[in-house]
C-alpha cells in the first residue's frame, strides 16, 4: 500500500518552491544587473567606513545575547559573563549563518548549557524560547501592514507576500497565549525574549540600510526598512540558512522599485552579508574551535547533575556527543576553507578600496601572492581538521605570501582582516596540533588534485570572462598571464608538498632490532614461532612499557604492517595494541595486521578493524603423528628408501660458517632468477642464519643436498626455508620434514608448523565476502601464477590441523590498497 505524503515530508519543499517563485517573478527585473558595476560601487567605501560597518554588524549580533541571558535566568543558572558571551556568540552566529529553522541553535545551546542544569528542564526552556526568535518580526509586520514601514509597491507586485505577512503577525499573539497556558514562563522572561528579537531585527536592518547609505542608496528610510522587513520575513519562512536567495532577491527588487540603482543594492547586499553573517560566523567558528573538544565533551558526560536525565534521548545524545567532539576541528577546517575561498574571490580583481595605490605590475604580483596563499590554505583544510603539526608550516608560508600580496595590492582592510584573523586562530590553537602529519592515501592525493584543479580552473575561467567585460577587472593580457602562472604554481606546489611531507623526513616509528633486548623478551615471555623472524633484521620492533609486550612491523609507503599477533602479557599486549594504533595515527601511518590469528580477532575488531582471510596455517601435533598404519605407508616407504641409499639427516642448532657457505650454493641454485620474499617469510641471510636450527639432508658422500631452517616459539617449531639442489632425489624435503618432527619430539616441542597455505579455504561458501570469492577463483584456476593449491596438497600429506590467518585493516580503509602494500612489502626483503 502506497504511503501518503505527510506535512513533515512536504515542508522541505517549501523553501525550494518559494525561491523558485521569487526567481520566476524577479527574473525580468534583474536581467540587466551588472556584477562589474556592483564591484565599482564597492570602491567608494573608505577604510573608516569599512571598519564602522564591521563594528555595527558585530554589535547587531551581540544584541542576540539577550536570548541566552533570559534563557539562563529562567532556569536560575548563573555562569561567568565571558562564558555567556562566548556561548551566545557561537550559537547566534552559527544559527544565523546555517539556520535550518533554529535547529542549529537548539543543538548548540543544549550542548553548551547542559553541564549547568538538568537536561529535561533545559530542553523545555529552549523549546519555549525558540519561537520567540521571530516575535520581533511579528511586531515589525504590524508596522508594514499599518503603513508605518510602507512596502506597498513590493507587496502589490508580489501578491503572495500578503498571507505570509498575516501569518507572521499571528505568530506573536498565538505564542503568548500558548506560553501562558501551557508553560510556567514568567512575563519578565517572555517580554525579554520579545524585546531581544525586536532589537535583533531592527539592528540587522540598520546594518543593511547603513551599507546602502554609504554606497549612495537614497530613498525614504521608512520605505527601505519596510522592504527589509518583508524580505527578512520571506527569508525566515523559507528556512534557507541566512535566507540566502529568497531575502536577497526580494531586497534587490524592493530597493530597485524605490529608485535605487541595482548595482548599489547588490553591493550593499555583499557588504551586509559579509559584516552581519560571514564575519560573525568566522568569529563563532574561531570561538567554537577553541571551546569545543574532548575536554568539553568529557565535562558534559561526567557532570553529576546530568545523570538523572540520561533517560531523555540517551542514544541521540550519545550521537550528538560524538559529533560535538569533532566540532572544534570542523570549525578550524571551515575557517581555513572560507579563508581560501575569500582569497580566491579577492584575486579575481585588483584590490577594492585600497589604502594606497600601487603600480599595475605590483598589483599583478600581489594578486599572484594572494592566490598562492589561498591555494596553500585550501590544501591545509584537512590538516586543520585533524590538527597536524606539519600544517602549521603550510599556514605560516601561506601567511607570508598573503602579507606580501596585501601590501603589494595597496592594503585592503577586508583582505587584511581575513588573513590576520586566520593567522591569529592558527596561533591560538597551535598547541592543539598534536599529530605529526596526516595519512596521505592514494585516494586522498587524487581528491586534493581534483580540489586544486577546481580551485585553479574556475579561477582561470572567471578571470578570463571578467577581463573581457569591464575595465575594473584585470586587462586580458594580465589575466591570461595570471592564469598561466597560477596553473604552473599550483602544480609546483603540489609536487613540492608531496615530496616534502610524504617522501622526505618520514617519521620513525618503533625501534631498530636489537638482538640482546629481543632475546631477553623471548626468554621471559612465551612467543610464537613467527616472532623468531625478527632475527632476519628486516623489521622494526615496538615495545610496550617495561618491555611487557612487543610487536614486529615494517613500513611500506604510508602503511605500518604488523606481523602476526602482539606478544607478551595479555593485558599489556591489549594496551600496546591501542598505543600502537594511536602512534600510527599521530605519525600519519595506516596500521595493518598481517597473519593475525583467530585468538586476536576479537581485540582487533574492538579496535575498529575488519578482516580478509589470507589462508590457513598447517600444524602437526607431535604426539599424535606416526608413520605406522596404512595411511602413512607411502611416506614410510619413502623414508626407508632414503635410509637404504645412505642418506642421513642432521639438525644443527647453530650452523657454522662452513655449513652456511655450503647452504648458500644450494640456495642460489634453487632460487635461480627468482627474487626472494621477505617480511612474513625467511630469506637466505648469512648473518642471521646462524641463529636458526637447520635440518640438513646429506648423501652417502656426506654432501648436503637439501636443508630446512626452523623457527622456534613457545612449544612450537615451524619450518621456514625449504631448499634443495637440482640433483637432490624427489621427496628430499618430505623426508627432512619427517626428521624435523622426530627432532621436535625429542626436544619436547608439542607442535611442528608447516607454514601458511595462501588462500586456502578462502571464499568457498556462496555467501562469503566477495573479495574472498575472487581470491578462491585465483586459487582454483590460476596456479601458474603461484602454486597455491599444490602447496596445500603437499602439506596435506602430513594430515595437519588448519587454522585461519587474516589480514586486519581499519574499517574506514579499503581492502585493495592494503593488499597491494602488503604484497609489495613481502616482495622486498630488506625493509627497515
mmCIF file of C-alpha atoms in Angstrom, residues 75 110-111 113-126 300 305-313 317:
data_model
loop_
_atom_site.group_PDB
_atom_site.id
_atom_site.type_symbol
_atom_site.label_atom_id
_atom_site.label_comp_id
_atom_site.label_asym_id
_atom_site.label_seq_id
_atom_site.Cartn_x
_atom_site.Cartn_y
_atom_site.Cartn_z
ATOM 1 C CA UNK A 75 16.478 28.293 34.691
ATOM 2 C CA UNK A 110 21.750 22.155 24.533
ATOM 3 C CA UNK A 111 25.410 21.159 24.338
ATOM 4 C CA UNK A 113 24.409 24.748 28.749
ATOM 5 C CA UNK A 114 23.808 21.099 29.588
ATOM 6 C CA UNK A 115 26.647 20.964 32.181
ATOM 7 C CA UNK A 116 24.895 23.636 34.266
ATOM 8 C CA UNK A 117 21.355 22.308 34.590
ATOM 9 C CA UNK A 118 19.028 19.345 34.247
ATOM 10 C CA UNK A 119 18.648 18.299 30.611
ATOM 11 C CA UNK A 120 14.875 17.968 30.677
ATOM 12 C CA UNK A 121 14.420 21.499 32.066
ATOM 13 C CA UNK A 122 16.933 22.873 29.575
ATOM 14 C CA UNK A 123 15.259 21.266 26.572
ATOM 15 C CA UNK A 124 11.844 22.528 27.659
ATOM 16 C CA UNK A 125 13.166 26.042 28.189
ATOM 17 C CA UNK A 126 14.874 26.098 24.803
ATOM 18 C CA UNK A 300 29.419 17.262 29.820
ATOM 19 C CA UNK A 305 23.654 16.668 37.561
ATOM 20 C CA UNK A 306 23.275 15.056 34.142
ATOM 21 C CA UNK A 307 22.975 11.519 35.422
ATOM 22 C CA UNK A 308 19.319 11.864 36.367
ATOM 23 C CA UNK A 309 18.381 12.946 32.853
ATOM 24 C CA UNK A 310 20.146 10.305 30.772
ATOM 25 C CA UNK A 311 16.841 8.645 30.090
ATOM 26 C CA UNK A 312 15.960 11.571 27.824
ATOM 27 C CA UNK A 313 17.120 10.643 24.355
ATOM 28 C CA UNK A 317 22.545 12.412 22.881
#
